[in-house]
Amino acid sequence: MSSQLEKVKELIDLRTEARLGGGEKAIEKQHERGKYTARERIAQLLDEGSFEELDMFVRHRCTNFGQEKKSFLGDGVVTGYGTIDGRLVYVFAQDFTVFGGSLSETMALKICKVMDMAMKMGAPVIGLNDSGGARIQEGINALAGYAEIFQRNIMASGVIPQISAILGPCAGGAVYSPALTDFTIMAKGISYMFLTGPKVVKTVTGEDVTQEALGGAEVHSQKSGVCHFAAEDGEDALKIIRKLFTFIPQNNLEEPPLVPCTDPIDRLEDSLNDIIPDSPTRPYDMYEVIGAIIDNGEFLEVQRDFAKNLIVGFARFNGQAVGIVANQPKYLAGVLDSNASRKGARFVRFCDAFNIPLVTLVDVPGFLPGTGQEYNGVILHGAKLLYAYGEATVPKVTVTLRKSYGGSHIVMSCKQLRGDMNYAWPTAEIAVMGGAGAVEVLYAKEAKASDNPAKVLADREAEYNKLFCNPYNAARYGYIDDVIEPRNTRFRIIRALQQLATKKVVNPAKKHGNIPL
């Protein structure tokens, strides 16, 4: 065999070794846990045959605690680039078969390299996390590696989409990279995130808690809001990422993908003409409205199980991707509270950063009252949503279906927050407050002096509702651009978005605003 052939064989052997990660036994253990390996995950995520791996031959440099005697090619992370539906993406996948996926200095350098490349090329970056945390043997070098990654997450924020899938453990400082990215997907049963694990919690607080109860997918998708999508398993998590990619652009200078539309733009939805109940206190399902007006009923909801009183997610109108924000009357009457406000604000800011128009469907009776909300800073959280809408320069179309009262009217993309097209259904009630509350303030003395206070208040309420709890008072001042027939909603939104396609608005020059955090 010639020396050249020998060298080629050596290369092939090294590649084979690298692709085995921590070895066949470690791979078997990974499969026994119901988890895929890093390379298997990348193969599922990217278009077939599109992955180009980088830094396959990197090894760690640590000599502490006998580490020099044990090293693996790739050092616990697979990095590179490929395509999703033909569009360039960069990816890193931590390999749990190598030192439990723990982060070393060289692993951090590999991750930082693909993040830097993604920024240069203006392409999204996806992180598949499955790691036991910092590699303790490397001490401060591992911590510095995390910080280098976080700095890049911050610089990339609002420039390229960043998506994190948690497909195993993610603990300690490692949680901050996913928290800094745009979307976090967790897989039920196999993934968890927390700053301090159950043992530390037990030592410090005396509280007994399992990993799942402390930081599982259901906890973070329902209670904390850390997780945006809770997948059924690892495979489902990767399918969600591919689905998400169909709605978002490559970077902040591009538009979202335009998809051929098979759903007629002038489709009438007669069911919407009588979906609003006669009683103002009776709920209806906002999902039915959303499904009726968007292309083919296709809606990708974000944070579905968190703050259910506000619905946010992606859909299309005439093939154009939009972000939908909608109150849900079926849950807490659609009120805004602390969690709903921050959920909405973050989604609005993502859409604005990446040129995705916003369609807002309003039926909001107000902010949730009570000491729990006030002590939790509902003023600040509500201001986040207000700030997000007011700052946004993308096309903004608002449709008020029923209630839109007081401060909650303002924060839901009203005309004064630079709403471009503000429509209302004939059933809309746009006022400072509902009739019952208003007359108790306005006519309290008159009712008290009357022999029949209840009748006085009822009469005055009917009078107030006729004068103020309708869309025409707001339309009279131009705060509502048109009152529309509900069944025409789809067509009117599409026409508005077509008109707004060339919108240009620039915010005042500044380093950055100081959003109320």
Coordinates of C-alpha atoms in Angstrom, one line a residue:
M1 CA 0.0 0.0 0.0
S2 CA 1.4 3.4 -1.0
S3 CA 2.0 6.0 1.7
Q4 CA -0.8 8.2 0.3
L5 CA -3.3 5.3 0.6
E6 CA -2.1 4.7 4.1
K7 CA -2.8 8.3 5.0
V8 CA -6.2 8.1 3.4
K9 CA -6.9 5.0 5.4
E10 CA -5.8 6.8 8.6
L11 CA -8.2 9.6 7.8
I12 CA -11.1 7.2 7.3
D13 CA -10.2 5.4 10.6
L14 CA -10.1 8.7 12.5
R15 CA -13.4 9.7 11.0
T16 CA -14.9 6.4 12.1
E17 CA -13.6 6.8 15.6
A18 CA -14.9 10.4 15.8
R19 CA -18.4 9.3 14.7
L20 CA -18.5 6.8 17.5
G21 CA -18.2 9.6 20.1
G22 CA -17.8 8.0 23.5
G23 CA -17.9 4.5 22.1
E24 CA -20.5 1.9 21.3
K25 CA -21.3 1.1 24.9
A26 CA -22.0 4.8 25.6
I27 CA -24.2 5.0 22.5
E28 CA -26.1 1.9 23.7
K29 CA -26.7 3.6 27.1
Q30 CA -27.9 6.8 25.3
H31 CA -30.4 4.7 23.4
E32 CA -31.5 2.9 26.5
R33 CA -32.4 6.3 28.0
G34 CA -34.8 6.8 25.1
K35 CA -32.4 9.4 23.6
Y36 CA -30.7 9.7 20.2
T37 CA -27.0 10.5 19.7
A38 CA -25.8 13.9 18.6
R39 CA -25.3 12.8 15.0
E40 CA -28.6 11.0 14.9
R41 CA -30.4 14.2 16.0
I42 CA -28.6 16.3 13.4
A43 CA -29.6 13.8 10.7
Q44 CA -33.2 14.0 11.8
L45 CA -33.1 17.8 11.9
L46 CA -31.4 18.7 8.6
D47 CA -32.2 17.9 5.0
E48 CA -30.8 14.5 4.1
G49 CA -27.2 14.6 3.2
S50 CA -26.8 18.3 3.7
F51 CA -24.7 18.3 6.9
E52 CA -21.1 19.4 6.7
E53 CA -19.3 18.7 10.0
L54 CA -16.5 21.0 11.3
D55 CA -13.8 20.4 13.9
M56 CA -14.2 16.7 14.0
F57 CA -10.6 16.2 15.2
V58 CA -10.6 18.6 18.1
R59 CA -9.5 17.2 21.4
H60 CA -9.5 18.9 24.9
R61 CA -6.3 20.4 26.3
C62 CA -6.9 19.7 30.0
T63 CA -4.2 18.0 32.0
N64 CA -5.8 18.4 35.5
F65 CA -7.0 15.3 37.4
G66 CA -5.4 12.9 34.9
Q67 CA -7.6 14.2 32.0
E68 CA -4.7 14.0 29.5
K69 CA -5.1 10.2 29.7
K70 CA -8.7 10.3 28.4
S71 CA -9.8 12.2 25.3
F72 CA -12.2 11.8 22.4
L73 CA -12.2 13.2 18.9
G74 CA -14.7 16.1 18.7
D75 CA -14.6 16.6 22.5
G76 CA -18.3 16.1 23.2
V77 CA -20.0 18.4 20.6
V78 CA -20.8 17.9 16.9
T79 CA -20.8 21.2 15.0
G80 CA -21.3 22.3 11.4
Y81 CA -23.8 23.5 8.9
G82 CA -26.5 22.2 6.6
T83 CA -29.9 23.0 5.3
I84 CA -33.6 22.9 6.4
D85 CA -35.9 23.0 3.4
G86 CA -32.9 24.1 1.4
R87 CA -32.1 27.1 3.6
L88 CA -28.7 27.4 5.3
V89 CA -28.5 26.8 9.1
Y90 CA -25.7 26.3 11.6
V91 CA -26.0 23.7 14.3
F92 CA -24.2 22.3 17.3
A93 CA -25.3 19.2 19.1
Q94 CA -23.8 18.2 22.5
D95 CA -22.8 14.5 22.7
F96 CA -23.7 13.0 26.0
T97 CA -21.7 9.9 25.3
V98 CA -18.5 12.0 25.8
F99 CA -17.9 13.1 29.4
G100 CA -21.7 13.4 29.8
G101 CA -21.7 16.2 27.2
S102 CA -20.0 18.4 29.8
L103 CA -18.6 21.7 28.5
S104 CA -14.9 22.2 28.1
E105 CA -12.8 25.1 26.8
T106 CA -12.5 23.4 23.4
M107 CA -16.2 22.5 23.2
A108 CA -17.0 26.2 23.8
L109 CA -14.5 27.2 21.1
K110 CA -16.2 24.8 18.6
I111 CA -19.7 26.2 19.5
C112 CA -18.4 29.8 19.3
K113 CA -17.0 29.1 15.9
V114 CA -20.3 28.1 14.3
M115 CA -22.1 31.0 16.1
D116 CA -19.5 33.4 14.6
M117 CA -20.0 31.8 11.1
A118 CA -23.8 32.1 11.5
M119 CA -23.5 35.8 12.2
K120 CA -21.2 36.4 9.2
M121 CA -23.4 34.5 6.8
G122 CA -26.7 35.8 8.2
A123 CA -28.1 32.3 9.0
P124 CA -30.0 30.9 12.0
V125 CA -28.2 28.8 14.6
I126 CA -29.6 25.8 16.4
G127 CA -28.3 24.4 19.6
L128 CA -29.2 20.8 20.6
N129 CA -28.4 20.7 24.3
D130 CA -27.7 17.4 26.2
S131 CA -25.1 18.2 28.8
G132 CA -24.2 17.5 32.4
G133 CA -22.9 21.1 32.8
A134 CA -19.4 22.5 33.1
R135 CA -16.5 20.0 33.0
I136 CA -15.4 20.4 36.6
Q137 CA -11.8 19.3 35.8
E138 CA -11.4 22.4 33.6
G139 CA -12.5 24.9 36.3
I140 CA -12.5 28.5 35.3
N141 CA -11.7 27.6 31.6
A142 CA -15.1 25.9 31.4
L143 CA -16.8 29.0 33.0
A144 CA -15.0 31.3 30.6
G145 CA -16.3 29.1 27.7
Y146 CA -19.9 29.5 28.8
A147 CA -19.4 33.3 29.0
E148 CA -18.0 33.4 25.5
I149 CA -21.1 31.5 24.3
F150 CA -23.5 33.9 26.2
Q151 CA -21.8 37.0 24.7
R152 CA -22.4 35.6 21.2
N153 CA -26.0 34.8 22.1
I154 CA -26.4 38.5 23.1
M155 CA -24.7 39.9 20.0
A156 CA -26.8 37.6 17.7
S157 CA -30.1 38.5 19.4
G158 CA -32.4 40.2 16.9
V159 CA -29.8 39.6 14.1
I160 CA -30.2 35.9 13.4
P161 CA -32.8 33.5 14.8
Q162 CA -31.5 31.4 17.6
I163 CA -33.2 28.2 18.6
S164 CA -32.4 25.8 21.5
A165 CA -33.6 22.3 21.9
I166 CA -33.2 20.7 25.4
L167 CA -32.8 17.0 24.8
G168 CA -31.4 15.9 28.1
P169 CA -30.0 17.7 31.2
C170 CA -29.3 21.4 31.1
A171 CA -28.3 22.6 34.5
G172 CA -26.4 25.4 36.3
G173 CA -24.9 28.1 34.1
A174 CA -25.7 26.1 31.0
V175 CA -29.3 27.2 31.2
Y176 CA -28.5 30.8 30.3
S177 CA -27.7 30.1 26.7
P178 CA -31.2 28.7 25.9
A179 CA -32.7 31.5 28.0
L180 CA -31.0 34.1 25.8
T181 CA -32.1 32.5 22.5
D182 CA -35.4 33.1 20.8
F183 CA -37.2 29.8 21.3
T184 CA -36.6 26.9 23.6
I185 CA -38.0 23.4 22.9
M186 CA -38.0 20.7 25.6
A187 CA -38.8 17.0 25.2
K188 CA -41.1 15.5 27.8
G189 CA -39.6 12.8 30.0
I190 CA -36.0 13.2 28.9
S191 CA -35.1 16.9 29.4
Y192 CA -34.9 19.2 32.3
M193 CA -33.5 22.7 33.1
F194 CA -32.6 24.3 36.5
L195 CA -30.0 26.5 38.0
T196 CA -29.6 24.3 41.1
G197 CA -30.4 20.6 41.2
P198 CA -32.5 18.7 43.6
K199 CA -29.6 17.9 45.9
V200 CA -28.6 21.5 46.4
V201 CA -32.3 22.5 46.8
K202 CA -32.6 19.9 49.6
T203 CA -29.4 21.1 51.3
V204 CA -30.3 24.8 51.2
T205 CA -34.1 24.8 51.6
G206 CA -34.9 21.4 53.0
E207 CA -37.3 20.9 50.1
D208 CA -37.6 17.4 48.5
V209 CA -38.1 17.6 44.8
T210 CA -37.5 15.4 41.8
Q211 CA -35.6 16.6 38.7
E212 CA -38.9 16.4 36.7
A213 CA -40.9 18.4 39.3
L214 CA -38.1 21.0 39.6
G215 CA -37.3 21.6 35.9
G216 CA -39.1 19.2 33.6
A217 CA -40.8 20.2 30.3
E218 CA -44.2 20.5 31.8
V219 CA -43.0 22.7 34.6
H220 CA -41.3 25.1 32.2
S221 CA -44.1 25.0 29.6
Q222 CA -46.9 25.6 32.1
K223 CA -45.5 27.4 35.2
S224 CA -42.4 29.3 34.4
G225 CA -42.8 30.1 30.7
V226 CA -39.1 29.2 30.1
C227 CA -40.0 26.7 27.5
H228 CA -41.9 27.7 24.3
F229 CA -42.7 24.3 23.0
A230 CA -43.1 21.0 25.0
A231 CA -42.4 18.1 22.5
E232 CA -43.6 14.6 23.1
D233 CA -40.1 13.2 22.6
G234 CA -36.7 14.1 21.0
E235 CA -37.9 13.3 17.5
D236 CA -41.0 15.6 17.9
A237 CA -38.8 18.4 19.2
L238 CA -36.8 18.4 15.9
K239 CA -40.0 18.3 13.8
I240 CA -41.2 21.4 15.7
I241 CA -37.9 23.2 14.8
R242 CA -38.4 22.4 11.1
K243 CA -42.0 23.6 11.3
L244 CA -41.0 26.8 13.1
F245 CA -38.4 27.5 10.3
T246 CA -41.1 27.8 7.7
F247 CA -42.4 31.0 9.4
I248 CA -39.2 32.8 10.1
P249 CA -36.5 34.6 7.9
Q250 CA -32.8 33.8 7.8
N251 CA -31.9 37.1 9.5
N252 CA -33.1 40.6 10.4
L253 CA -32.5 42.0 6.9
E254 CA -34.7 39.4 5.1
E255 CA -38.4 38.8 4.9
P256 CA -40.1 35.5 6.1
P257 CA -40.6 32.8 3.4
L258 CA -43.6 33.4 1.2
V259 CA -45.6 30.2 0.6
P260 CA -48.0 29.7 -2.3
C261 CA -51.6 30.1 -1.0
T262 CA -54.3 27.6 -1.9
D263 CA -56.9 29.2 0.4
P264 CA -59.0 31.9 -1.4
I265 CA -58.3 35.3 0.0
D266 CA -62.0 36.4 -0.3
R267 CA -63.3 33.3 1.5
L268 CA -66.3 34.3 3.6
E269 CA -66.7 32.7 7.0
D270 CA -70.3 33.1 7.9
S271 CA -69.9 31.4 11.3
L272 CA -68.1 34.5 12.5
N273 CA -71.2 36.7 12.1
D274 CA -72.8 35.0 15.1
I275 CA -69.9 33.7 17.1
I276 CA -70.0 36.5 19.8
P277 CA -72.6 35.5 22.5
D278 CA -75.4 37.8 23.3
S279 CA -74.4 38.0 27.0
P280 CA -71.2 40.0 27.5
T281 CA -70.0 37.6 30.2
R282 CA -70.3 34.5 28.1
P283 CA -67.1 33.1 26.7
Y284 CA -66.4 31.8 23.2
D285 CA -63.3 30.1 21.8
M286 CA -60.8 32.5 20.1
Y287 CA -59.1 29.4 18.5
E288 CA -62.2 29.1 16.3
V289 CA -61.8 32.7 15.1
I290 CA -58.1 32.2 14.4
G291 CA -58.7 28.9 12.5
A292 CA -61.4 30.5 10.4
I293 CA -59.4 33.5 9.1
I294 CA -55.9 32.1 8.5
D295 CA -54.6 30.1 5.6
N296 CA -55.9 26.5 5.7
G297 CA -56.4 26.7 9.5
E298 CA -52.6 26.2 10.0
F299 CA -51.5 27.7 13.3
L300 CA -48.2 27.1 15.1
E301 CA -48.9 28.2 18.7
V302 CA -46.0 29.4 20.9
Q303 CA -46.2 28.8 24.7
R304 CA -49.5 27.0 24.4
D305 CA -49.8 25.9 28.0
F306 CA -48.4 29.1 29.6
A307 CA -50.7 32.1 30.4
K308 CA -53.6 30.6 28.4
N309 CA -55.5 33.9 28.6
L310 CA -53.3 35.2 25.8
I311 CA -52.7 33.2 22.6
V312 CA -49.6 33.9 20.5
G313 CA -48.2 32.0 17.5
F314 CA -47.5 32.0 13.8
A315 CA -49.9 31.7 10.9
R316 CA -50.2 32.9 7.3
F317 CA -52.5 35.2 5.4
N318 CA -52.3 34.7 1.6
G319 CA -49.0 32.8 2.1
Q320 CA -47.4 35.6 4.1
A321 CA -46.2 34.7 7.6
V322 CA -47.6 36.7 10.5
G323 CA -47.5 36.7 14.2
I324 CA -50.9 36.4 15.9
V325 CA -51.6 37.8 19.4
A326 CA -55.1 37.2 20.7
N327 CA -57.0 37.3 24.0
Q328 CA -58.7 34.1 24.9
P329 CA -62.2 34.7 26.4
K330 CA -62.4 31.0 27.4
Y331 CA -59.6 31.4 30.0
L332 CA -59.9 34.0 32.8
A333 CA -62.3 35.9 30.5
G334 CA -59.2 36.9 28.4
V335 CA -57.8 39.3 31.0
L336 CA -54.2 40.4 30.9
D337 CA -52.0 39.5 33.8
S338 CA -48.3 39.5 34.6
N339 CA -47.5 36.2 32.7
A340 CA -49.7 37.0 29.7
S341 CA -48.2 40.4 29.4
R342 CA -44.6 39.2 29.3
K343 CA -45.5 36.3 27.0
G344 CA -47.1 38.7 24.6
A345 CA -44.3 41.3 24.8
R346 CA -41.5 38.8 24.1
F347 CA -43.4 37.4 21.1
V348 CA -44.2 40.9 19.7
R349 CA -40.5 41.9 20.0
F350 CA -39.4 38.7 18.2
C351 CA -41.8 39.4 15.3
D352 CA -40.6 43.0 15.1
A353 CA -36.9 42.0 15.1
F354 CA -37.5 39.6 12.2
N355 CA -39.9 41.6 10.0
I356 CA -42.9 39.4 10.7
P357 CA -46.2 41.5 10.6
L358 CA -48.5 41.4 13.6
V359 CA -52.2 40.6 13.6
T360 CA -53.9 41.3 17.0
L361 CA -57.3 40.0 17.9
V362 CA -58.8 41.9 20.8
D363 CA -61.3 40.8 23.4
V364 CA -60.0 42.1 26.7
P365 CA -62.0 43.2 29.7
G366 CA -59.0 44.6 31.6
F367 CA -56.0 43.6 33.8
L368 CA -56.5 40.9 36.4
P369 CA -57.0 42.7 39.8
G370 CA -55.7 41.7 43.2
T371 CA -52.7 41.8 45.5
G372 CA -51.1 38.8 43.9
Q373 CA -50.8 40.6 40.6
E374 CA -49.8 44.0 42.1
Y375 CA -47.2 42.4 44.3
N376 CA -45.9 40.5 41.3
G377 CA -45.4 43.8 39.4
V378 CA -48.2 43.6 36.9
I379 CA -47.6 47.3 36.2
L380 CA -44.1 46.6 34.9
H381 CA -45.2 43.5 33.1
G382 CA -48.1 45.3 31.4
A383 CA -45.7 48.0 30.4
K384 CA -43.6 45.5 28.6
L385 CA -46.4 44.6 26.3
L386 CA -47.2 48.3 25.8
Y387 CA -43.5 49.0 25.1
A388 CA -43.2 46.1 22.7
Y389 CA -46.2 47.2 20.6
G390 CA -45.2 50.9 20.6
E391 CA -41.6 50.1 19.6
A392 CA -42.6 47.7 16.8
T393 CA -42.2 49.0 13.3
V394 CA -43.6 46.0 11.3
P395 CA -47.1 46.2 9.8
K396 CA -49.6 46.0 12.6
V397 CA -53.3 45.1 12.0
T398 CA -55.7 45.1 14.9
V399 CA -59.2 43.7 15.0
T400 CA -61.4 44.3 18.1
L401 CA -64.0 41.6 18.4
R402 CA -65.8 42.4 21.6
K403 CA -64.4 44.1 24.8
S404 CA -61.5 46.5 24.8
Y405 CA -61.6 48.5 28.1
G406 CA -59.3 51.0 29.8
G407 CA -55.6 50.3 30.0
S408 CA -55.9 46.9 28.4
H409 CA -57.4 48.6 25.3
I410 CA -54.2 50.7 25.0
V411 CA -51.7 47.9 25.3
M412 CA -53.4 45.7 22.7
S413 CA -52.0 47.5 19.7
C414 CA -54.3 50.5 19.7
K415 CA -54.1 53.3 17.1
Q416 CA -52.0 55.5 19.3
L417 CA -49.3 52.8 19.6
R418 CA -48.9 53.2 15.9
G419 CA -51.4 50.5 14.9
D420 CA -51.5 50.7 11.1
M421 CA -55.0 49.4 10.4
N422 CA -57.4 49.1 13.3
Y423 CA -60.7 47.4 12.6
A424 CA -63.6 46.5 14.8
W425 CA -66.6 44.2 14.6
P426 CA -70.0 45.7 15.2
T427 CA -70.0 43.8 18.5
A428 CA -66.9 45.7 19.8
E429 CA -67.2 47.6 23.1
I430 CA -64.4 50.2 23.2
A431 CA -64.6 52.3 26.3
V432 CA -62.8 53.3 29.5
M433 CA -64.7 50.6 31.4
G434 CA -67.7 48.4 31.1
G435 CA -71.2 49.9 31.5
A436 CA -71.9 48.4 34.9
G437 CA -68.7 49.7 36.4
A438 CA -69.0 53.1 34.7
V439 CA -72.5 53.9 35.9
E440 CA -71.6 53.0 39.5
V441 CA -69.0 55.8 39.4
L442 CA -71.0 58.3 37.3
Y443 CA -74.4 57.9 38.9
A444 CA -73.7 56.7 42.4
K445 CA -75.3 59.9 44.0
E446 CA -78.4 59.7 41.7
A447 CA -78.9 56.0 42.5
K448 CA -78.5 56.6 46.3
A449 CA -81.1 59.4 46.3
S450 CA -83.6 57.2 44.3
D451 CA -86.3 54.9 45.7
N452 CA -85.2 52.3 43.3
P453 CA -81.4 52.4 42.9
A454 CA -81.2 49.2 40.9
K455 CA -83.6 50.6 38.2
V456 CA -81.7 53.8 38.0
L457 CA -78.4 52.0 37.5
A458 CA -79.9 49.6 35.0
D459 CA -81.4 52.5 32.9
R460 CA -78.2 54.5 33.1
E461 CA -76.2 51.4 32.1
A462 CA -78.3 50.8 29.0
E463 CA -77.9 54.5 28.1
Y464 CA -74.1 54.3 28.6
N465 CA -73.8 51.1 26.6
K466 CA -75.7 52.7 23.7
L467 CA -73.5 55.8 23.7
F468 CA -70.1 54.4 24.5
C469 CA -69.9 50.6 24.5
N470 CA -69.8 50.3 20.7
P471 CA -67.2 50.7 18.0
Y472 CA -68.7 53.9 16.4
N473 CA -67.6 56.3 19.1
A474 CA -63.9 55.3 18.5
A475 CA -64.5 55.3 14.8
R476 CA -65.9 58.8 15.0
Y477 CA -62.4 60.0 16.1
G478 CA -60.5 57.9 13.6
Y479 CA -59.2 55.5 16.3
I480 CA -60.9 52.7 14.4
D481 CA -60.3 52.8 10.7
D482 CA -63.4 50.8 9.8
V483 CA -66.1 48.7 11.3
I484 CA -66.2 45.4 9.4
E485 CA -68.5 42.5 8.9
P486 CA -67.1 39.6 10.9
R487 CA -67.3 37.1 8.0
N488 CA -65.1 39.5 5.9
T489 CA -62.3 39.5 8.5
R490 CA -59.9 37.3 6.5
F491 CA -60.2 39.4 3.3
R492 CA -59.8 42.7 5.1
I493 CA -56.7 41.6 7.0
I494 CA -55.1 40.3 3.8
R495 CA -55.9 43.6 2.0
A496 CA -54.4 45.6 4.9
L497 CA -51.2 43.5 4.8
Q498 CA -50.9 43.9 1.1
Q499 CA -51.2 47.7 1.5
L500 CA -48.6 47.7 4.3
A501 CA -46.0 45.7 2.4
T502 CA -44.0 48.8 1.6
K503 CA -44.3 50.3 5.1
K504 CA -41.2 52.2 6.3
V505 CA -41.0 53.5 9.8
V506 CA -37.7 54.2 11.6
N507 CA -37.4 54.7 15.4
P508 CA -35.3 57.6 16.8
A509 CA -31.6 57.0 16.8
K510 CA -30.4 55.7 20.2
K511 CA -28.1 53.1 21.8
H512 CA -31.2 51.1 23.0
G513 CA -34.3 51.8 24.9
N514 CA -34.8 50.9 28.6
I515 CA -37.7 48.5 28.5
P516 CA -39.4 48.1 31.9
L517 CA -37.9 44.8 33.0

